[in-house]
Short mmCIF file of C-alpha atoms in Angstrom, two decimals:
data_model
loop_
_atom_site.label_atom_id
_atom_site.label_comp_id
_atom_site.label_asym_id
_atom_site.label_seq_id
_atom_site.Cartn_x
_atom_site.Cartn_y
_atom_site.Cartn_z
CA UNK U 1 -45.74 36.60 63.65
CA UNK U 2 -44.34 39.24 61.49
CA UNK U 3 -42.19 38.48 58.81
CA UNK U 4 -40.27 41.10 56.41
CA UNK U 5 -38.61 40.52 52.94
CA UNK U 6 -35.64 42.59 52.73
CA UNK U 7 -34.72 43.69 49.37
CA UNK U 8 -31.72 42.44 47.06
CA UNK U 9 -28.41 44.29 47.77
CA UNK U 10 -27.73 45.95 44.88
CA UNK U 11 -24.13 45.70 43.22
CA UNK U 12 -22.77 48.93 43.02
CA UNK U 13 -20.26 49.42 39.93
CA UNK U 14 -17.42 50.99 40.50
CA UNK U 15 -16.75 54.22 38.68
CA UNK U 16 -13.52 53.68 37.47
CA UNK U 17 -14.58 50.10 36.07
CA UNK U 18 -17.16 51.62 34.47
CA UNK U 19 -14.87 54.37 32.85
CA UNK U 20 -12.84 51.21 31.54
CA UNK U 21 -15.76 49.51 30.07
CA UNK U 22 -17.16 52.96 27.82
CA UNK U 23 -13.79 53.84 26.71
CA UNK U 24 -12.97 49.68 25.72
CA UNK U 25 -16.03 50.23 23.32
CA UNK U 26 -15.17 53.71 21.99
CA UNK U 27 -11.92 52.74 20.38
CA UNK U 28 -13.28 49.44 19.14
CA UNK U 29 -16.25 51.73 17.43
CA UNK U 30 -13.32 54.04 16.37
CA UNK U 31 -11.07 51.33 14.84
CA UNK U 32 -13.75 49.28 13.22
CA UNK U 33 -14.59 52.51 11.18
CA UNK U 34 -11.15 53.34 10.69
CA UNK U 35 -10.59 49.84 8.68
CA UNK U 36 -13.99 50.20 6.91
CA UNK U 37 -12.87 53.82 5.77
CA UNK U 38 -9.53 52.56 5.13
CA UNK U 39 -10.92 49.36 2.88
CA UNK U 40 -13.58 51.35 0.94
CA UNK U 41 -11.07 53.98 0.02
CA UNK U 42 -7.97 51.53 -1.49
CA UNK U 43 -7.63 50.75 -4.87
CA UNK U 44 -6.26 47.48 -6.12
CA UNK U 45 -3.00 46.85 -7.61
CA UNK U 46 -3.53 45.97 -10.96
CA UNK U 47 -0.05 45.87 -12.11
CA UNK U 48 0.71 43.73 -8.74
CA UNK U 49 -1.74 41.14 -9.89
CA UNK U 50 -0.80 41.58 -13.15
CA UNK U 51 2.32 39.76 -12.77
CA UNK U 52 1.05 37.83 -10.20
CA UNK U 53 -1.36 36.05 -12.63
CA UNK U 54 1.49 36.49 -15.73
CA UNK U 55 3.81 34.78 -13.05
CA UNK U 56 1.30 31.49 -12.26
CA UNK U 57 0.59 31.03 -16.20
CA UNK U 58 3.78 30.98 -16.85
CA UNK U 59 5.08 28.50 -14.20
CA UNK U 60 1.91 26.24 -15.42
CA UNK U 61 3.21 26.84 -18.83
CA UNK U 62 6.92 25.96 -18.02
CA UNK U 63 5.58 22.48 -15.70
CA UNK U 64 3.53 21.31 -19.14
CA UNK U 65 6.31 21.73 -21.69
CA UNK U 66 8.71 19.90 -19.04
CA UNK U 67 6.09 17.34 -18.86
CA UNK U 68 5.19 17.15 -22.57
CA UNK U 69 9.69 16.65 -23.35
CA UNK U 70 9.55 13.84 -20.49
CA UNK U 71 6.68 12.00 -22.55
CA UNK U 72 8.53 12.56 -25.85
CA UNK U 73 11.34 11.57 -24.69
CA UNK U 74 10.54 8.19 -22.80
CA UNK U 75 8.48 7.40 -26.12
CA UNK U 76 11.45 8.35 -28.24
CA UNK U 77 13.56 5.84 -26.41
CA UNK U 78 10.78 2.99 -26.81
CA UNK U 79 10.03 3.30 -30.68
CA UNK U 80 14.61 3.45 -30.73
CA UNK U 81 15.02 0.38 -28.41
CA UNK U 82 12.15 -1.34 -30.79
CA UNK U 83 13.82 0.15 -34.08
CA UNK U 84 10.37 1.17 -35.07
CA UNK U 85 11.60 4.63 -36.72
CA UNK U 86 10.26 3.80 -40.01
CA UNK U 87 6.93 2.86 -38.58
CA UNK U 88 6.46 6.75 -36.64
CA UNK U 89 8.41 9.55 -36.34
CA UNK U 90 7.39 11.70 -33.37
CA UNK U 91 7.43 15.55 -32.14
CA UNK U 92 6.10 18.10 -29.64
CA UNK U 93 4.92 21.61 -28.96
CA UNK U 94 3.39 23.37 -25.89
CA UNK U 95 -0.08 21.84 -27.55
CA UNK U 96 1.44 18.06 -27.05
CA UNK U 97 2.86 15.76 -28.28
CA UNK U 98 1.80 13.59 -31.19
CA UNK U 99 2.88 10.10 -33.01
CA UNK U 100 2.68 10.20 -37.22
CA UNK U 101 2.52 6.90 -38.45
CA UNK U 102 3.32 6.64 -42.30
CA UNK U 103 1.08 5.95 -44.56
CA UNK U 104 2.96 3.31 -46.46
CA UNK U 105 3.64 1.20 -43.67
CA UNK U 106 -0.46 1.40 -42.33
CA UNK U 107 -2.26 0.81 -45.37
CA UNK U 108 -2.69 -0.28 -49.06
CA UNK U 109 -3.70 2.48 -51.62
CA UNK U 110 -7.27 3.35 -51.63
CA UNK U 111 -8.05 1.39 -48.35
CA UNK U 112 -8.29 1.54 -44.87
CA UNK U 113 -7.57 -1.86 -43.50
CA UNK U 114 -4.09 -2.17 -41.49
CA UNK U 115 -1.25 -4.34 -43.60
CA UNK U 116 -1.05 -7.79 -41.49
CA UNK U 117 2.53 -7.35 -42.40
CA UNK U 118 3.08 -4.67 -40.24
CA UNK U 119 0.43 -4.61 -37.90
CA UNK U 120 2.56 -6.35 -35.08
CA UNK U 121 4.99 -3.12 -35.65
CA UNK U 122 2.00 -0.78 -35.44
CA UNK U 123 0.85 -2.62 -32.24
CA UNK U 124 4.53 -1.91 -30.81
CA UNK U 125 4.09 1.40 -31.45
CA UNK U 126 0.50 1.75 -29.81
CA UNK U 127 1.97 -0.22 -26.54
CA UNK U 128 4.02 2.36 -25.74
CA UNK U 129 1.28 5.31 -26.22
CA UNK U 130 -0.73 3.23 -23.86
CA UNK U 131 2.07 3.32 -21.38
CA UNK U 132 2.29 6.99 -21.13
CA UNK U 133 0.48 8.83 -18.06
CA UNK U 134 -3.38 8.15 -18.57
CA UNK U 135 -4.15 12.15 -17.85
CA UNK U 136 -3.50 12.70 -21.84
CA UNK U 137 -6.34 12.39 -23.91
CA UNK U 138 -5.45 11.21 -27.68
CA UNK U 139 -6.72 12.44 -30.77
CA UNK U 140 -6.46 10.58 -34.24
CA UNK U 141 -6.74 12.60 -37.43
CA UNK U 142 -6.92 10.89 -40.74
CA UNK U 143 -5.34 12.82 -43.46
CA UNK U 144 -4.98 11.59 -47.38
CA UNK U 145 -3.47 12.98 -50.64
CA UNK U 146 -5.27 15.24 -53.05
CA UNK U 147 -6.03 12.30 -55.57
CA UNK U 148 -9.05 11.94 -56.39
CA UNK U 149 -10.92 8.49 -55.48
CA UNK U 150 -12.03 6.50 -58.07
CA UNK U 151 -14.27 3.69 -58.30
CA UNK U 152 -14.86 2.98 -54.75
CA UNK U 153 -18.55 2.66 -53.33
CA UNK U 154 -16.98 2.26 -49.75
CA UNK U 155 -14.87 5.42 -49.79
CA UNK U 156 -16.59 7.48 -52.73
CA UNK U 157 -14.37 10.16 -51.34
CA UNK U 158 -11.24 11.36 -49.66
CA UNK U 159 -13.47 12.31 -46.43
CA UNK U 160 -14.47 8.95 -46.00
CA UNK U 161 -11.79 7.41 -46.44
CA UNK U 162 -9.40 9.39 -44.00
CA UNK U 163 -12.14 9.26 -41.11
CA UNK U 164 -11.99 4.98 -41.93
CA UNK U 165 -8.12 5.23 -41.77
CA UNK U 166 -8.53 7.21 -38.08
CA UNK U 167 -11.18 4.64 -36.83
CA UNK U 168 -9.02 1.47 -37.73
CA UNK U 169 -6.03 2.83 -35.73
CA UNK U 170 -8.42 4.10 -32.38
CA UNK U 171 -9.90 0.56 -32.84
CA UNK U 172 -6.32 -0.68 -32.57
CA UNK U 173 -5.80 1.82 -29.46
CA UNK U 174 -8.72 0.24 -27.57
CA UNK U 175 -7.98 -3.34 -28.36
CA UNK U 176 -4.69 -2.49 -26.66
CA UNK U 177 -6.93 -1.56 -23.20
CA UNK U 178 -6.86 2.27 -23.69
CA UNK U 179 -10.48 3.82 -22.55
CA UNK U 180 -12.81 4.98 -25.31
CA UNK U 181 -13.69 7.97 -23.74
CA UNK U 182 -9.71 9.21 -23.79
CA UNK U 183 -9.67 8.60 -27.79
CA UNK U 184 -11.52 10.79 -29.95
CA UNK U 185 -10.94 10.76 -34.31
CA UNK U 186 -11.23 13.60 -36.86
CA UNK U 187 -11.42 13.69 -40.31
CA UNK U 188 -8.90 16.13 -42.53
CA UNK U 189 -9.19 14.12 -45.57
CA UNK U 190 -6.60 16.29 -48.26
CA UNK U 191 -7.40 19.58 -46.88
CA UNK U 192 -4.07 19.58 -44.50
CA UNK U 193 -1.24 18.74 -46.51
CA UNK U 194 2.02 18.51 -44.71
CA UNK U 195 3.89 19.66 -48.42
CA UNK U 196 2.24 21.88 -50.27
CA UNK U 197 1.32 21.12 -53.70
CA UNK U 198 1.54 24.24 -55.34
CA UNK U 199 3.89 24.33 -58.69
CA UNK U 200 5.01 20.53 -57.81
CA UNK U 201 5.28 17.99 -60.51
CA UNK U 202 6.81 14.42 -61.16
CA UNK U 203 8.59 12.82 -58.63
CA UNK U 204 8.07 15.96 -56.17
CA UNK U 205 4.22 15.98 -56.76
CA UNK U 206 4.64 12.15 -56.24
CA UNK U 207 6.79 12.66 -52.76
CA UNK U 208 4.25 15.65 -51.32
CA UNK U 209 1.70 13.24 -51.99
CA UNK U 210 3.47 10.09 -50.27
CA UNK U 211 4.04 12.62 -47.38
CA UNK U 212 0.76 13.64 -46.74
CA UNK U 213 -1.26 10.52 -46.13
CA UNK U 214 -0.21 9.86 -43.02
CA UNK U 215 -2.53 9.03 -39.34
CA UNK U 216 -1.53 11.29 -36.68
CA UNK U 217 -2.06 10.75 -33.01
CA UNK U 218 -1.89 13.36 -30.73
CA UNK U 219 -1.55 13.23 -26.47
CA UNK U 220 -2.80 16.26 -25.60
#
């Protein structure tokens, strides 16, 4: 018995589909290397992003001095509900905002130990730091007069004694429950006097002096 294989009918493609098909892929060749010519040859904007990027730093600028008067002023109305105004006397710039705590009222001359007398008020003052938004890391700087020390083995000199000064108050801050790693301390010593003491004597050399040992905490 004879058998035969016949051969696969072959699929003819019609000639207009195939028409369709080669001139589909000629434009897409022609508009892909249209939009690679017509990338390669532009030029950025610069002014355009320019003020695009002067536009975003200032808006950023603008939200942190809006949030820097809200602190202020919440802590403002704290340390005036408390009547703690002698104890710290706040103010802010676009750096922050930051707490100076008299001198007078912190410490006795030539040491760096808080008065027990006040340190309730002090506390007060620290409570409401700690209740300000925990995204603000604070900064203690201990600053003193130009006097020089005398007779003192633990603070032979103005240095140690200022860094001391900073120390007791971030001790206070972290009794109070604020994390160490938020609370950093430098040292000025005399070398930042609020009053300059240039041509000053008496009672004004006396004042400048009074107003420059001070403890001042920033929230940056």
């Amino acid at each position: 018995m004879n058998s035969s294989i016949e051969p696969p009918e072959k699929k003819e493609v019609k000639k207009s589909e195939a028409l369709w098909l080669m001139s589909f892929s000629d434009m897409s060749l022609v508009l892909l290397c249209f939009f690679v010519l017509m990338i390669s040859t532009m030029k950025p904007h610069k002014e355009k992003f320019k003020h695009i990027k002067e536009g975003l730093i200032a808006e950023k600028k603008i939200k942190k001095t809006d949030s820097i008067k809200s602190v202020s002023k919440k802590l403002k109305k704290i340390i005036k509900n408390k009547k703690l105004e002698k104890a710290a006397s706040i103010t802010h710039d676009s750096n922050g905002l930051h707490i100076e705590f008299k001198d007078g009222l912190l410490f006795q001359p030539g040491s760096a130990a808080i008065k027990l007398v006040n340190q309730k008020t002090i506390q007060q003052v620290l409570k409401a730091i700690a209740k300000i938004n925990s995204d603000y890391q604070i900064h203690v700087e201990g600053h003193t007069d130009d006097s020089v020390m005398q007779g003192s083995i633990k603070y032979p000199s103005n240095w140690e004694l200022s860094a001391s000064r900073g120390f007791s108050i971030m001790r206070e801050l972290v009794s109070i429950g604020i994390k160490e790693n938020r609370v950093s301390v430098t040292a000025f010593a005399h070398t930042r006097p609020k009053v300059p003491y240039k041509g000053l004597k008496g009672k004004k050399l006396k004042l400048a002096r009074s107003a420059n040992r001070r403890v001042v905490v920033w929230l940056e």
